[in-house]
PDB file of C-alpha atoms in Angstrom:
ATOM      1  CA  MET A   1     -15.720   7.050 -17.933  1.00 47.00           C
ATOM      2  CA  LEU A   2     -13.917   6.247 -14.679  1.00 48.00           C
ATOM      3  CA  VAL A   3     -11.013   4.716 -16.580  1.00 48.00           C
ATOM      4  CA  MET A   4     -10.545   8.055 -18.335  1.00 48.00           C
ATOM      5  CA  ARG A   5     -10.633   9.894 -14.983  1.00 48.00           C
ATOM      6  CA  ALA A   6      -8.147   7.442 -13.522  1.00 48.00           C
ATOM      7  CA  LYS A   7      -5.887   7.995 -16.499  1.00 47.00           C
ATOM      8  CA  GLN A   8      -6.143  11.744 -16.024  1.00 49.00           C
ATOM      9  CA  HIS A   9      -5.162  11.347 -12.362  1.00 46.00           C
ATOM     10  CA  LEU A  10      -2.120   9.302 -13.296  1.00 46.00           C
ATOM     11  CA  GLY A  11      -0.925  11.974 -15.680  1.00 45.00           C
ATOM     12  CA  GLU A  12       1.730  11.555 -18.312  1.00 39.00           C
ATOM     13  CA  ARG A  13       3.273   8.514 -16.640  1.00 39.00           C
ATOM     14  CA  LEU A  14       0.299   6.430 -17.666  1.00 38.00           C
ATOM     15  CA  LEU A  15       0.528   7.509 -21.304  1.00 36.00           C
ATOM     16  CA  PHE A  16       3.769   5.546 -21.560  1.00 35.00           C
ATOM     17  CA  TYR A  17       2.234   2.474 -19.933  1.00 36.00           C
ATOM     18  CA  ASP A  18      -0.848   2.627 -22.192  1.00 39.00           C
ATOM     19  CA  ARG A  19       1.455   1.694 -25.069  1.00 36.00           C
ATOM     20  CA  LEU A  20       2.710  -1.434 -23.304  1.00 35.00           C
ATOM     21  CA  ASP A  21       1.222  -4.788 -24.179  1.00 36.00           C
ATOM     22  CA  PHE A  22       0.349  -6.137 -20.732  1.00 36.00           C
ATOM     23  CA  SER A  23      -0.397  -9.582 -22.163  1.00 35.00           C
ATOM     24  CA  LEU A  24       3.351 -10.037 -22.624  1.00 33.00           C
ATOM     25  CA  LEU A  25       4.007  -9.454 -18.940  1.00 34.00           C
ATOM     26  CA  SER A  26       3.888 -12.461 -16.688  1.00 35.00           C
ATOM     27  CA  VAL A  27       2.496 -12.290 -13.204  1.00 39.00           C
ATOM     28  CA  ASN A  28       5.014 -13.826 -10.840  1.00 37.00           C
ATOM     29  CA  PRO A  29       3.205 -15.208  -7.786  1.00 40.00           C
ATOM     30  CA  GLU A  30       6.593 -15.632  -6.095  1.00 41.00           C
ATOM     31  CA  ASN A  31       6.658 -11.820  -5.599  1.00 40.00           C
ATOM     32  CA  ARG A  32       3.788 -12.170  -3.141  1.00 41.00           C
ATOM     33  CA  SER A  33       4.629 -12.849   0.479  1.00 39.00           C
ATOM     34  CA  THR A  34       1.350 -14.693   1.137  1.00 39.00           C
ATOM     35  CA  PRO A  35      -0.464 -17.564  -0.572  1.00 40.00           C
ATOM     36  CA  MET A  36      -3.005 -16.541  -3.196  1.00 40.00           C
ATOM     37  CA  ASP A  37      -5.940 -17.813  -1.189  1.00 43.00           C
ATOM     38  CA  ALA A  38      -5.048 -16.057   2.085  1.00 45.00           C
ATOM     39  CA  ALA A  39      -7.293 -13.109   2.955  1.00 50.00           C
ATOM     40  CA  THR A  40      -4.592 -10.642   3.888  1.00 57.00           C
ATOM     41  CA  SER A  41      -4.672  -6.881   4.173  1.00 61.00           C
ATOM     42  CA  ARG A  42      -2.777  -4.733   1.682  1.00 71.00           C
ATOM     43  CA  THR A  43      -2.339  -1.013   2.192  1.00 73.00           C
ATOM     44  CA  ILE A  44      -2.962   1.398  -0.686  1.00 78.00           C
ATOM     45  CA  CYS A  45      -3.015   5.172  -0.844  1.00 76.00           C
ATOM     46  CA  ILE A  46      -6.475   6.701  -1.241  1.00 79.00           C
ATOM     47  CA  GLY A  47      -6.164  10.467  -1.339  1.00 73.00           C
ATOM     48  CA  THR A  48      -3.716  11.263   1.444  1.00 67.00           C
ATOM     49  CA  GLN A  49      -4.619   8.237   3.593  1.00 72.00           C
ATOM     50  CA  HIS A  50      -3.120   4.765   3.576  1.00 71.00           C
ATOM     51  CA  ILE A  51      -5.991   2.297   3.824  1.00 79.00           C
ATOM     52  CA  GLY A  52      -5.704  -1.436   4.485  1.00 79.00           C
ATOM     53  CA  LEU A  53      -7.979  -3.498   2.249  1.00 84.00           C
ATOM     54  CA  ILE A  54      -8.676  -7.153   2.989  1.00 84.00           C
ATOM     55  CA  GLY A  55      -8.504  -9.462  -0.024  1.00 83.00           C
ATOM     56  CA  LEU A  56      -6.910  -6.979  -2.414  1.00 84.00           C
ATOM     57  CA  ASP A  57      -3.923  -9.249  -3.147  1.00 82.00           C
ATOM     58  CA  ILE A  58      -6.237 -12.089  -4.120  1.00 85.00           C
ATOM     59  CA  ALA A  59      -8.323  -9.823  -6.356  1.00 87.00           C
ATOM     60  CA  LEU A  60      -5.216  -8.350  -8.034  1.00 85.00           C
ATOM     61  CA  ASN A  61      -3.835 -11.808  -8.786  1.00 86.00           C
ATOM     62  CA  LYS A  62      -7.175 -12.997 -10.188  1.00 89.00           C
ATOM     63  CA  ALA A  63      -7.576  -9.907 -12.397  1.00 88.00           C
ATOM     64  CA  ALA A  64      -4.017 -10.248 -13.695  1.00 86.00           C
ATOM     65  CA  ALA A  65      -4.415 -13.978 -14.342  1.00 88.00           C
ATOM     66  CA  LYS A  66      -7.567 -13.333 -16.396  1.00 88.00           C
ATOM     67  CA  GLN A  67      -5.753 -10.508 -18.249  1.00 85.00           C
ATOM     68  CA  MET A  68      -8.689  -8.160 -17.803  1.00 85.00           C
ATOM     69  CA  THR A  69      -8.907  -4.848 -19.585  1.00 82.00           C
ATOM     70  CA  GLU A  70      -8.455  -1.717 -17.491  1.00 81.00           C
ATOM     71  CA  ALA A  71     -12.209  -1.070 -17.182  1.00 84.00           C
ATOM     72  CA  GLU A  72     -12.993  -4.716 -16.388  1.00 87.00           C
ATOM     73  CA  ALA A  73     -10.214  -4.850 -13.790  1.00 87.00           C
ATOM     74  CA  MET A  74     -11.335  -1.648 -12.073  1.00 87.00           C
ATOM     75  CA  ASP A  75     -14.939  -2.861 -11.785  1.00 89.00           C
ATOM     76  CA  PHE A  76     -13.883  -6.365 -10.717  1.00 91.00           C
ATOM     77  CA  LEU A  77     -11.445  -5.064  -8.080  1.00 91.00           C
ATOM     78  CA  TYR A  78     -13.982  -2.609  -6.688  1.00 91.00           C
ATOM     79  CA  ARG A  79     -16.763  -5.206  -6.437  1.00 92.00           C
ATOM     80  CA  THR A  80     -14.438  -7.807  -4.884  1.00 91.00           C
ATOM     81  CA  VAL A  81     -12.844  -5.448  -2.364  1.00 90.00           C
ATOM     82  CA  LYS A  82     -16.201  -3.960  -1.378  1.00 91.00           C
ATOM     83  CA  LYS A  83     -17.413  -7.405  -0.242  1.00 90.00           C
ATOM     84  CA  ASN A  84     -14.818  -7.512   2.573  1.00 86.00           C
ATOM     85  CA  ASN A  85     -14.267  -3.819   3.326  1.00 88.00           C
ATOM     86  CA  TYR A  86     -16.342  -0.778   4.175  1.00 87.00           C
ATOM     87  CA  ILE A  87     -16.176   1.831   1.425  1.00 87.00           C
ATOM     88  CA  PRO A  88     -17.995   5.124   2.065  1.00 88.00           C
ATOM     89  CA  THR A  89     -20.383   6.053  -0.748  1.00 88.00           C
ATOM     90  CA  ALA A  90     -18.802   9.498  -1.114  1.00 88.00           C
ATOM     91  CA  MET A  91     -15.377   7.876  -1.646  1.00 87.00           C
ATOM     92  CA  GLU A  92     -16.296   5.281  -4.282  1.00 89.00           C
ATOM     93  CA  GLU A  93     -14.640   7.118  -7.168  1.00 90.00           C
ATOM     94  CA  GLN A  94     -11.402   7.678  -5.204  1.00 89.00           C
ATOM     95  CA  TYR A  95     -11.322   3.970  -4.310  1.00 89.00           C
ATOM     96  CA  LYS A  96     -11.836   2.969  -7.943  1.00 89.00           C
ATOM     97  CA  ILE A  97      -9.024   5.263  -9.083  1.00 88.00           C
ATOM     98  CA  ALA A  98      -6.701   3.940  -6.351  1.00 87.00           C
ATOM     99  CA  LEU A  99      -7.561   0.343  -7.278  1.00 88.00           C
ATOM    100  CA  PHE A 100      -6.895   1.143 -10.935  1.00 86.00           C
ATOM    101  CA  LYS A 101      -3.452   2.548 -10.027  1.00 85.00           C
ATOM    102  CA  GLU A 102      -2.691  -0.500  -7.882  1.00 84.00           C
ATOM    103  CA  TYR A 103      -3.702  -2.853 -10.708  1.00 86.00           C
ATOM    104  CA  ALA A 104      -1.456  -1.003 -13.180  1.00 84.00           C
ATOM    105  CA  ARG A 105       1.417  -1.121 -10.665  1.00 80.00           C
ATOM    106  CA  HIS A 106       0.791  -4.829 -10.044  1.00 80.00           C
ATOM    107  CA  ARG A 107       0.839  -5.617 -13.777  1.00 80.00           C
ATOM    108  CA  ARG A 108       4.135  -3.755 -14.217  1.00 77.00           C
ATOM    109  CA  GLY A 109       5.639  -5.689 -11.305  1.00 71.00           C
ATOM    110  CA  GLU A 110       6.426  -2.577  -9.261  1.00 63.00           C
ATOM    111  CA  PRO A 111       6.669  -2.806  -5.478  1.00 57.00           C
ATOM    112  CA  ASP A 112       3.513  -2.245  -3.421  1.00 55.00           C
ATOM    113  CA  GLU A 113       4.633   1.079  -1.974  1.00 48.00           C
ATOM    114  CA  GLY A 114       6.010   3.274  -4.711  1.00 49.00           C
ATOM    115  CA  GLU A 115       5.173   6.624  -3.149  1.00 56.00           C
ATOM    116  CA  GLY A 116       8.214   6.955  -0.895  1.00 73.00           C
ATOM    117  CA  LEU A 117       8.939   6.182   2.725  1.00 83.00           C
ATOM    118  CA  VAL A 118       5.957   4.940   4.747  1.00 85.00           C
ATOM    119  CA  VAL A 119       6.387   4.417   8.501  1.00 89.00           C
ATOM    120  CA  ARG A 120       3.643   2.696  10.469  1.00 90.00           C
ATOM    121  CA  ILE A 121       3.600   2.409  14.258  1.00 92.00           C
ATOM    122  CA  PHE A 122       1.267  -0.216  15.695  1.00 92.00           C
ATOM    123  CA  GLY A 123       0.125   0.079  19.293  1.00 91.00           C
ATOM    124  CA  PRO A 124      -2.647   1.131  21.636  1.00 90.00           C
ATOM    125  CA  GLY A 125      -1.442   4.731  21.856  1.00 85.00           C
ATOM    126  CA  CYS A 126       0.625   4.196  24.977  1.00 88.00           C
ATOM    127  CA  VAL A 127       3.652   6.168  26.161  1.00 90.00           C
ATOM    128  CA  SER A 128       6.004   3.781  24.317  1.00 90.00           C
ATOM    129  CA  CYS A 129       4.123   4.191  21.014  1.00 88.00           C
ATOM    130  CA  ASN A 130       4.128   7.976  21.319  1.00 89.00           C
ATOM    131  CA  GLY A 131       7.813   7.936  22.273  1.00 91.00           C
ATOM    132  CA  LEU A 132       8.596   5.817  19.218  1.00 92.00           C
ATOM    133  CA  GLN A 133       6.740   8.252  16.960  1.00 91.00           C
ATOM    134  CA  LYS A 134       8.607  11.201  18.467  1.00 93.00           C
ATOM    135  CA  LEU A 135      11.951   9.424  17.991  1.00 93.00           C
ATOM    136  CA  ILE A 136      11.141   8.619  14.356  1.00 92.00           C
ATOM    137  CA  ILE A 137      10.174  12.231  13.648  1.00 92.00           C
ATOM    138  CA  GLU A 138      13.457  13.427  15.186  1.00 93.00           C
ATOM    139  CA  VAL A 139      15.517  10.959  13.125  1.00 92.00           C
ATOM    140  CA  LEU A 140      13.701  11.906   9.903  1.00 90.00           C
ATOM    141  CA  ALA A 141      14.235  15.600  10.641  1.00 91.00           C
ATOM    142  CA  ASP A 142      17.956  15.062  11.294  1.00 91.00           C
ATOM    143  CA  LEU A 143      18.345  13.035   8.086  1.00 89.00           C
ATOM    144  CA  GLU A 144      16.156  15.526   6.175  1.00 88.00           C
ATOM    145  CA  ILE A 145      13.986  12.729   4.779  1.00 86.00           C
ATOM    146  CA  ALA A 146      10.260  13.059   4.153  1.00 83.00           C
ATOM    147  CA  ALA A 147       8.013  10.191   5.205  1.00 84.00           C
ATOM    148  CA  ASP A 148       4.394   9.329   5.697  1.00 82.00           C
ATOM    149  CA  ILE A 149       4.013   8.436   9.397  1.00 85.00           C
ATOM    150  CA  GLU A 150       0.910   6.658  10.607  1.00 85.00           C
ATOM    151  CA  GLN A 151      -0.056   5.323  14.023  1.00 88.00           C
ATOM    152  CA  ILE A 152      -2.444   2.380  14.044  1.00 87.00           C
ATOM    153  CA  HIS A 153      -4.415   1.972  17.286  1.00 87.00           C
ATOM    154  CA  ASP A 154      -7.224  -0.325  16.093  1.00 86.00           C
ATOM    155  CA  PRO A 155      -6.766  -3.826  17.612  1.00 87.00           C
ATOM    156  CA  ASP A 156      -8.339  -5.479  14.546  1.00 84.00           C
ATOM    157  CA  GLU A 157      -5.946  -3.711  12.175  1.00 82.00           C
ATOM    158  CA  ILE A 158      -3.011  -4.615  14.429  1.00 86.00           C
ATOM    159  CA  GLY A 159      -4.106  -8.250  14.372  1.00 84.00           C
ATOM    160  CA  ARG A 160      -4.588  -8.299  10.584  1.00 80.00           C
ATOM    161  CA  ALA A 161      -1.034  -7.014  10.219  1.00 81.00           C
ATOM    162  CA  GLY A 162       0.174 -10.014  12.218  1.00 85.00           C
ATOM    163  CA  ILE A 163       1.530  -7.883  15.068  1.00 88.00           C
ATOM    164  CA  LEU A 164       1.714  -9.841  18.325  1.00 89.00           C
ATOM    165  CA  GLN A 165       3.513  -7.312  20.540  1.00 91.00           C
ATOM    166  CA  THR A 166       3.477  -3.536  20.619  1.00 90.00           C
ATOM    167  CA  PRO A 167       4.894  -1.084  19.951  1.00 92.00           C
ATOM    168  CA  ALA A 168       5.696  -2.393  16.488  1.00 93.00           C
ATOM    169  CA  LEU A 169       7.508  -0.467  13.777  1.00 93.00           C
ATOM    170  CA  VAL A 170       6.884  -1.181  10.085  1.00 91.00           C
ATOM    171  CA  ILE A 171       8.853   0.681   7.415  1.00 90.00           C
ATOM    172  CA  ASN A 172       7.637   0.250   3.814  1.00 85.00           C
ATOM    173  CA  ASN A 173       5.654  -2.869   4.736  1.00 82.00           C
ATOM    174  CA  LYS A 174       8.619  -4.545   6.490  1.00 88.00           C
ATOM    175  CA  LEU A 175       8.447  -5.257  10.213  1.00 90.00           C
ATOM    176  CA  LYS A 176      11.538  -3.755  11.844  1.00 93.00           C
ATOM    177  CA  SER A 177      10.802  -4.115  15.574  1.00 92.00           C
ATOM    178  CA  CYS A 178       8.096  -5.600  17.724  1.00 91.00           C
ATOM    179  CA  GLY A 179       7.588  -5.359  21.475  1.00 90.00           C
ATOM    180  CA  LEU A 180      10.672  -3.232  22.138  1.00 89.00           C
ATOM    181  CA  LEU A 181      11.628   0.374  21.612  1.00 91.00           C
ATOM    182  CA  PRO A 182      14.438   0.397  19.057  1.00 93.00           C
ATOM    183  CA  THR A 183      17.427   2.635  19.621  1.00 93.00           C
ATOM    184  CA  ARG A 184      17.945   5.837  17.674  1.00 93.00           C
ATOM    185  CA  ALA A 185      20.901   4.214  15.865  1.00 94.00           C
ATOM    186  CA  GLN A 186      18.746   1.262  14.760  1.00 94.00           C
ATOM    187  CA  ILE A 187      16.039   3.555  13.407  1.00 92.00           C
ATOM    188  CA  GLU A 188      18.617   5.628  11.508  1.00 92.00           C
ATOM    189  CA  GLN A 189      20.100   2.476   9.992  1.00 92.00           C
ATOM    190  CA  TRP A 190      16.695   1.138   8.903  1.00 91.00           C
ATOM    191  CA  ILE A 191      15.702   4.447   7.330  1.00 89.00           C
ATOM    192  CA  ARG A 192      19.044   4.777   5.514  1.00 87.00           C
ATOM    193  CA  GLU A 193      18.668   1.246   4.145  1.00 87.00           C
ATOM    194  CA  VAL A 194      15.260   2.103   2.692  1.00 81.00           C
ATOM    195  CA  ASP A 195      16.359   5.530   1.434  1.00 71.00           C
ATOM    196  CA  ASP A 196      19.367   4.129  -0.498  1.00 67.00           C
TER     197      ASP A 196
END
């Protein structure tokens, strides 16, 4: 039932991928930046929010290695991720759909963030962090580029991301600066690189 809802949410794009034989695709562990047994956080889009889930990479690799069906993978991913993360009861279906999408993306070998430009600013909410956010918004407005901008203030989330100094700027899951305010020219260059 949920697989059908997830397919409906994916729209026509999924109809093409339903015809693919996923057993012919190989999972390349070299595409992962962390070892398979490391409990890292991976960010996925649930509704309009980007949520970091601990252990998702491990679960995705295990599901792909076992070549699970879509329904099996969705249930396995949900159960595995729920062990290490808080999932509100009212959001269970949205999480399952998002995990289904992430599994399909993982099997196709697509990059983690396929929804466009995602800018994350890590810091305690200080003047420097707010100044960095303002500068990024100005640069994006000048370049006429849309982006999802998120400020992360939670010390645990900052630590899980491996950030040692703040403010830190991450663009599409790549750390661009840490501990210093980048110049406007640097930010423009980084955004242009990602946008090209």
